[in-house]
Each structure stands twice: as structure tokens, then as C-alpha cells.
Amino acid sequence: MGDRGGAGGSRRRRTGSRPSSQGGGGGGGPAAAAEEEVRDVGAGGDAPAPAAAPEKDKDGEADADCGHRDLRCHRLQDSLFSSDSGFSNYRGILNWCVVMLILSNARLFLENLIKYGILVDPIQVVSLFLKDPYSWPALCLVIVANAFAVAAFQVEKRLAVGALTEQAGLLLHTANLATILCLPAAVAFLLESITPVGSVLALAVYTILFLKLFSYRDVNLWCREHRARAKAKAASTGKKANGAAAQRTGAVSYPDNLTYRDLYYFLFAPTLCYELNFPRSPRIRKRFLLRRLFEMLFFTQLQVGLIQQWMVPTIQNSMKPFKDMDYSRIIERLLKLAVPNHLIWLIFFYWLFHSCLNAVAELMQFGDREFYRDWWNSESVTYFWQNWNIPVHKWCLRHFYKPMLRRGYSKWVASTGVFLASAFFHEYLVSIPLRMFRLWAFTGMMAQIPLAWIVSRFFRGNYGNAAVWLSLIIGQPVAVLMYVHDYYVLHHEAPVAGA
């Protein structure tokens, strides 16, 4: 068998059986052949490998165990869940969370169907918009809104030619904008034939018109100021100011933008900020448009079905705990309402900001499609409000926040002013259609200021993101339950008690 202890030989491991090279019964027989054998390679065998330095493992440490890597299976390393490991691929856990979310909600859907049956009723949706099929007050309000747009346009035409002073123009614009907010509010509050849902839609249209005409007035004012500065500069240098540069580039310059075509393009465009020259897409993509229209139809039906089947029974079952002031049951109802409310809010976000606004932008070849940013990654409340509704954020930044800074106000005062304006419009769109003033929406919006400070001060990174999500999931159903409870008490229990 040869010398097994030769110092110059290298070791080689063999497994399995090997036929004996000895004659007769020598060599140990089959049992010896089945054993794992380590033999030297002598001079007459394979050439020995040259002596090499000990190998280093991936951590840079020399292998001291006889120069053979197979004899070593441990190294210095952290567990994957430890922050020091640097591991970040949790895709499988994310998929598991999605599967668990689907299964848990599927159980809730099944439980709801077993308990209440099918509650989806498309005919009932029509009654939310109309009390009397021959009376359409909300639609009439929307049609009347054109008069305010034309009034703002006529004021700007006269300001452009100098027929009105800036002070008179400011007074007329202020009266026009104030009427835009007051007229639909008065109609919605005093006219019995208008429904709460119809009031919300009419007030939303007038709110959008208010913001658009405010921007329209501001931008045209800036153009007049720029034209006056250009004329003064030209007069001082002895050159004639003209719009040759704008004509060479094909861009519209002031006051050529003051046309009905330009005004109504802006009114229907998916933006709140006016420009003389909007970015335009080269063509209408028909497949893209059809996909967005299909999404609009599908998600509208889905939202209505989820509200009727899931949210309405939960809200109705929440009235008795509120009446009895059973706090444990109130919290249970709140948590039960949080899931469908948040799911519907997410669907509404996609339906409005992606499907609807992209469909309108595609029809009008409006080029700027940034209607939202990655608000779902928000690690602070401030980042969420800056990125979830880009059209409103741009308007607040351009026409409210920066003008306040230019007037010498601090950033904190300007930010508080923005939240005050937002809180006013939230309450405007909720309290007036319900015909009651409880200020829950206003309080919820103003509570975002201390909440933003708390999250930025005590929560960072993923913890901040979790805090933002928690405020969204829990905060909204709290406001929903408060308004529904007050509406139920005011419109159902009060008449019964009076009778």
C-alpha cells in the first residue's frame, strides 16, 4: 500500500468501493475496499503539487487548518436580521405580507357577505345625487360657474388695455372670488332639493374654479408688471420693447393669451396653476387613453360597491356604542372601519390622480403628468403633504407660501398659513353639504402641525414612515365616525325626539 506518512506527499480522499490490487485474499477484502481511504501519492504516482502559501478566506484570514478549505466552515458574520449585516432584500417577506393581507381581507369579505348578504344597489347611488328627477340644482350650479370665469376674463381684458386701474381690478377680482365661494355654499345650505353628495360635487367644482381664477389673476398681474418694467427699461435705453423673442420661438406672450380658447383650456386642464404656454404632448395615445378610461369605470364601480357593502354596515353598527359611550366598543368599531376606509382611500387616490387626471391630460395633450410623487415613502408628515397632491402643492407654493416669504413672514408662519387655508377648504367641503358645523376636518388638518413636529423629532427612517401610515389609517376613520355620528344625531334622533 505504500508509506502513508510521507511528508512530501499530498492527501487525496476517495469514497466508494475500489477493487483490490493484491492477489488472493490479501488486502482486506470487500470491507476494506468499501472504506474511505486516504493514501499518499508516491514517486511513482501522480506528480505532487508544489507547496503553496496558506489560502485566505473571503474575510482575508489565512486558513491555518492544514491548508485545506474543506476543513473549515465558519467565519465571522452577522445574522441577516441584524442591522450590521447590511442585508436589505426582504422581497419574500413583503410578498408574505401581501398574501396575508389578501387572506385576512378575504375572510372579512366572506364574513360580511354571510352576515349582511349582497348590499350593492346601483339604483341607490342615483338617489345620492338626486332627490327629485326633475330638479338638478348641483348641475345648475356647475353651469352657472361659467359666469364667474367670464367675469374674471373680462376684468383681465380691461386691465390689459388700461381701461381699469389695478386697484379697481383687484376689487372686482376679490368680489368675484368671494362670490364663487359664497354662492354655492348658500344654495347648498338653504336649498332642500340638493343632496349632500350633489353639494360636495358642486362645491368641489367651485373650489377648483376659485383656485384656478386666483392663479389666472396672479399670473396676468405678473405679466403686466413685467411689461411695465420692460417698457421702463426700454425707455431709459432708448430702445423699443417688443415681443420678437416670443414670436421667434412660437410662444404666446401677454396680452395675446387673453382669449376664450386659452381660458377654457386652462379651466379644463389638470392643473391649478396658470401659464401662458403649457407643455404639450405631441399626440393623443389611444391605447393609453382607453386604459385610463377603463380604470375610471372599474374603480368607480369598485368604490361604490365597497362603500355600500363594507363601510355602511360598519358605520351603522357604530352608532349604538357612540350613543352608550362604550369606549371599548368604540375603539373596536374604529379599528374595524379603518381597514375598508383606508382601502377605499387608496383606490380613490389611484382613480383620481392617476386614472382621471391622466385621461384628461391625454385628451388635452397636457404635457406635465406629475400629479403625485412617492408619498408612500414619506418619513415625515411634511414630506407626505408635499408629495401626495402635486397640483395643490404647486398652487400653495406659488401663490401662497412664496408670496408670504417675499412679504417678510417666516417659513413657520407661511407653513401655518398654508395649513390654515387647507383646513378651511376641508371643512368647507364637508360641513356645508352636511349642513352642520363641527370643525372635525378643520381640527384634523391643524393637528398635522404638531404631528409633523412630533414625527420629525422622535421618529426617523422606517419608524417615521410607519408613523405617517398610522396617522393615515387611524386619523381618517376617526373623522368619518365623528361626522356620521353628529349627522345621525342631528337628522335622525332629533326629529324622532321632537315627534
CSV table of N, CA and C in Angstrom, one decimal, residues 206-277:
chain,number,residue,atom,x,y,z
A,206,TYR,N,-66.6,74.5,-7.6
A,206,TYR,CA,-66.4,75.9,-7.3
A,206,TYR,C,-65.0,76.2,-6.6
A,207,THR,N,-64.6,75.2,-5.8
A,207,THR,CA,-63.3,75.4,-5.1
A,207,THR,C,-62.2,75.3,-6.2
A,208,ILE,N,-62.3,74.4,-7.1
A,208,ILE,CA,-61.3,74.3,-8.2
A,208,ILE,C,-61.3,75.6,-9.0
A,209,LEU,N,-62.5,76.1,-9.3
A,209,LEU,CA,-62.6,77.3,-10.1
A,209,LEU,C,-62.0,78.5,-9.3
A,210,PHE,N,-62.2,78.6,-8.0
A,210,PHE,CA,-61.6,79.6,-7.2
A,210,PHE,C,-60.1,79.6,-7.3
A,211,LEU,N,-59.5,78.4,-7.1
A,211,LEU,CA,-58.0,78.3,-7.2
A,211,LEU,C,-57.5,78.7,-8.5
A,212,LYS,N,-58.2,78.2,-9.6
A,212,LYS,CA,-57.7,78.5,-10.9
A,212,LYS,C,-57.8,80.0,-11.3
A,213,LEU,N,-58.9,80.6,-10.9
A,213,LEU,CA,-59.0,82.0,-11.3
A,213,LEU,C,-58.1,82.9,-10.4
A,214,PHE,N,-57.8,82.4,-9.2
A,214,PHE,CA,-56.8,83.1,-8.4
A,214,PHE,C,-55.5,83.1,-9.0
A,215,SER,N,-55.1,82.0,-9.6
A,215,SER,CA,-53.8,81.8,-10.3
A,215,SER,C,-53.9,82.6,-11.6
A,216,TYR,N,-55.0,82.6,-12.3
A,216,TYR,CA,-55.2,83.3,-13.5
A,216,TYR,C,-54.9,84.8,-13.3
A,217,ARG,N,-55.5,85.4,-12.2
A,217,ARG,CA,-55.3,86.8,-11.9
A,217,ARG,C,-53.9,87.1,-11.6
A,218,ASP,N,-53.3,86.2,-10.7
A,218,ASP,CA,-51.9,86.5,-10.3
A,218,ASP,C,-50.9,86.5,-11.5
A,219,VAL,N,-51.0,85.5,-12.4
A,219,VAL,CA,-50.1,85.4,-13.5
A,219,VAL,C,-50.2,86.6,-14.4
A,220,ASN,N,-51.4,87.0,-14.7
A,220,ASN,CA,-51.6,88.1,-15.6
A,220,ASN,C,-51.1,89.4,-15.0
A,221,LEU,N,-51.3,89.5,-13.7
A,221,LEU,CA,-50.7,90.7,-13.0
A,221,LEU,C,-49.2,90.7,-13.1
A,222,TRP,N,-48.5,89.5,-12.9
A,222,TRP,CA,-47.1,89.4,-13.0
A,222,TRP,C,-46.6,89.8,-14.5
A,223,CYS,N,-47.4,89.4,-15.4
A,223,CYS,CA,-47.1,89.8,-16.8
A,223,CYS,C,-47.2,91.3,-17.0
A,224,ARG,N,-48.2,91.9,-16.5
A,224,ARG,CA,-48.3,93.3,-16.6
A,224,ARG,C,-47.2,94.0,-15.9
A,225,GLU,N,-46.8,93.6,-14.8
A,225,GLU,CA,-45.6,94.2,-14.1
A,225,GLU,C,-44.4,94.0,-14.9
A,226,HIS,N,-44.2,92.8,-15.4
A,226,HIS,CA,-43.0,92.6,-16.3
A,226,HIS,C,-43.0,93.5,-17.5
A,227,ARG,N,-44.2,93.6,-18.1
A,227,ARG,CA,-44.3,94.5,-19.3
A,227,ARG,C,-44.0,96.0,-18.9
A,228,ALA,N,-44.4,96.4,-17.8
A,228,ALA,CA,-44.1,97.8,-17.3
A,228,ALA,C,-42.7,98.0,-17.1
A,229,ARG,N,-42.0,97.0,-16.5
A,229,ARG,CA,-40.6,97.1,-16.2
A,229,ARG,C,-39.8,97.1,-17.6
A,230,ALA,N,-40.2,96.2,-18.5
A,230,ALA,CA,-39.6,96.2,-19.8
A,230,ALA,C,-39.7,97.5,-20.5
A,231,LYS,N,-40.9,98.1,-20.5
A,231,LYS,CA,-41.1,99.4,-21.1
A,231,LYS,C,-40.2,100.5,-20.5
A,232,ALA,N,-40.1,100.5,-19.1
A,232,ALA,CA,-39.3,101.5,-18.4
A,232,ALA,C,-37.9,101.3,-18.8
A,233,LYS,N,-37.4,100.1,-18.9
A,233,LYS,CA,-36.0,99.8,-19.2
A,233,LYS,C,-35.8,100.2,-20.7
A,234,ALA,N,-36.7,99.9,-21.6
A,234,ALA,CA,-36.5,100.3,-23.0
A,234,ALA,C,-36.5,101.9,-23.1
A,235,ALA,N,-37.4,102.5,-22.3
A,235,ALA,CA,-37.4,104.0,-22.4
A,235,ALA,C,-36.1,104.6,-21.9
A,236,SER,N,-35.5,104.0,-20.9
A,236,SER,CA,-34.2,104.5,-20.4
A,236,SER,C,-33.1,104.3,-21.3
A,237,THR,N,-33.1,103.2,-22.1
A,237,THR,CA,-32.0,102.9,-23.0
A,237,THR,C,-32.3,103.4,-24.4
A,238,GLY,N,-33.6,103.9,-24.7
A,238,GLY,CA,-33.9,104.4,-26.0
A,238,GLY,C,-34.2,103.3,-27.0
A,239,LYS,N,-34.5,102.1,-26.6
A,239,LYS,CA,-34.8,101.0,-27.5
A,239,LYS,C,-36.3,100.7,-27.3
A,240,LYS,N,-36.8,100.1,-28.4
A,240,LYS,CA,-38.3,99.8,-28.4
A,240,LYS,C,-38.5,98.4,-27.9
A,241,ALA,N,-39.3,98.2,-26.9
A,241,ALA,CA,-39.6,96.9,-26.4
A,241,ALA,C,-40.6,96.2,-27.3
A,242,ASN,N,-40.4,95.0,-27.6
A,242,ASN,CA,-41.3,94.2,-28.5
A,242,ASN,C,-41.3,92.8,-28.1
A,243,GLY,N,-42.2,92.0,-28.7
A,243,GLY,CA,-42.2,90.6,-28.4
A,243,GLY,C,-41.6,89.8,-29.5
A,244,ALA,N,-40.5,90.2,-30.1
A,244,ALA,CA,-39.9,89.5,-31.2
A,244,ALA,C,-39.4,88.1,-30.7
A,245,ALA,N,-38.8,88.1,-29.5
A,245,ALA,CA,-38.2,86.8,-29.0
A,245,ALA,C,-39.3,85.8,-28.9
A,246,ALA,N,-40.5,86.2,-28.3
A,246,ALA,CA,-41.6,85.2,-28.2
A,246,ALA,C,-42.1,84.8,-29.5
A,247,GLN,N,-42.1,85.7,-30.5
A,247,GLN,CA,-42.6,85.4,-31.8
A,247,GLN,C,-41.7,84.4,-32.5
A,248,ARG,N,-40.4,84.6,-32.3
A,248,ARG,CA,-39.4,83.6,-32.9
A,248,ARG,C,-39.6,82.2,-32.4
A,249,THR,N,-39.9,82.1,-31.1
A,249,THR,CA,-40.0,80.7,-30.5
A,249,THR,C,-41.4,80.2,-30.7
A,250,GLY,N,-42.3,80.9,-31.2
A,250,GLY,CA,-43.7,80.5,-31.3
A,250,GLY,C,-44.5,80.5,-30.1
A,251,ALA,N,-44.0,81.0,-29.0
A,251,ALA,CA,-44.7,81.1,-27.7
A,251,ALA,C,-45.6,82.3,-27.7
A,252,VAL,N,-46.7,82.1,-26.8
A,252,VAL,CA,-47.7,83.1,-26.7
A,252,VAL,C,-47.2,84.1,-25.6
A,253,SER,N,-47.3,85.4,-25.9
A,253,SER,CA,-46.9,86.4,-25.0
A,253,SER,C,-48.1,87.3,-24.5
A,254,TYR,N,-47.9,87.9,-23.4
A,254,TYR,CA,-49.0,88.8,-22.9
A,254,TYR,C,-49.1,90.1,-23.8
A,255,PRO,N,-50.3,90.5,-24.1
A,255,PRO,CA,-51.6,90.1,-23.7
A,255,PRO,C,-52.3,89.2,-24.8
A,256,ASP,N,-51.5,88.5,-25.6
A,256,ASP,CA,-52.2,87.7,-26.7
A,256,ASP,C,-52.8,86.4,-26.0
A,257,ASN,N,-52.5,86.1,-24.8
A,257,ASN,CA,-53.0,85.0,-24.1
A,257,ASN,C,-54.5,85.2,-23.7
A,258,LEU,N,-55.0,86.4,-23.7
A,258,LEU,CA,-56.3,86.7,-23.2
A,258,LEU,C,-57.4,86.4,-24.3
A,259,THR,N,-57.6,85.1,-24.4
A,259,THR,CA,-58.7,84.6,-25.4
A,259,THR,C,-59.5,83.6,-24.6
A,260,TYR,N,-60.7,83.4,-25.1
A,260,TYR,CA,-61.6,82.4,-24.5
A,260,TYR,C,-61.0,81.0,-24.7
A,261,ARG,N,-60.4,80.7,-25.8
A,261,ARG,CA,-59.8,79.4,-26.0
A,261,ARG,C,-58.7,79.1,-25.0
A,262,ASP,N,-57.9,80.1,-24.7
A,262,ASP,CA,-56.8,79.9,-23.7
A,262,ASP,C,-57.4,79.8,-22.3
A,263,LEU,N,-58.4,80.6,-22.0
A,263,LEU,CA,-59.1,80.5,-20.7
A,263,LEU,C,-59.7,79.1,-20.4
A,264,TYR,N,-60.4,78.6,-21.4
A,264,TYR,CA,-61.1,77.3,-21.2
A,264,TYR,C,-60.2,76.2,-21.3
A,265,TYR,N,-59.1,76.3,-22.0
A,265,TYR,CA,-58.1,75.2,-22.0
A,265,TYR,C,-57.5,75.1,-20.6
A,266,PHE,N,-57.3,76.2,-19.9
A,266,PHE,CA,-56.8,76.2,-18.6
A,266,PHE,C,-57.8,75.7,-17.6
A,267,LEU,N,-59.1,76.1,-17.7
A,267,LEU,CA,-60.1,75.6,-16.8
A,267,LEU,C,-60.3,74.1,-16.9
A,268,PHE,N,-60.1,73.5,-18.0
A,268,PHE,CA,-60.3,72.1,-18.1
A,268,PHE,C,-59.0,71.3,-17.9
A,269,ALA,N,-57.9,72.0,-18.0
A,269,ALA,CA,-56.6,71.3,-17.9
A,269,ALA,C,-56.4,70.8,-16.4
A,270,PRO,N,-55.7,69.6,-16.3
A,270,PRO,CA,-55.5,69.0,-14.9
A,270,PRO,C,-54.4,69.8,-14.1
A,271,THR,N,-54.6,71.0,-13.9
A,271,THR,CA,-53.6,71.8,-13.1
A,271,THR,C,-54.4,73.0,-12.5
A,272,LEU,N,-53.8,73.5,-11.4
A,272,LEU,CA,-54.4,74.7,-10.8
A,272,LEU,C,-53.6,76.0,-11.0
A,273,CYS,N,-52.4,75.8,-11.6
A,273,CYS,CA,-51.5,76.9,-11.8
A,273,CYS,C,-51.5,77.3,-13.3
A,274,TYR,N,-51.8,78.6,-13.5
A,274,TYR,CA,-51.9,79.1,-14.9
A,274,TYR,C,-50.5,79.4,-15.5
A,275,GLU,N,-50.4,79.2,-16.8
A,275,GLU,CA,-49.2,79.6,-17.5
A,275,GLU,C,-49.7,80.1,-18.9
A,276,LEU,N,-48.8,80.9,-19.5
A,276,LEU,CA,-49.2,81.4,-20.9
A,276,LEU,C,-48.9,80.3,-21.9
A,277,ASN,N,-47.9,79.4,-21.6
A,277,ASN,CA,-47.5,78.4,-22.5
A,277,ASN,C,-47.3,77.1,-21.8
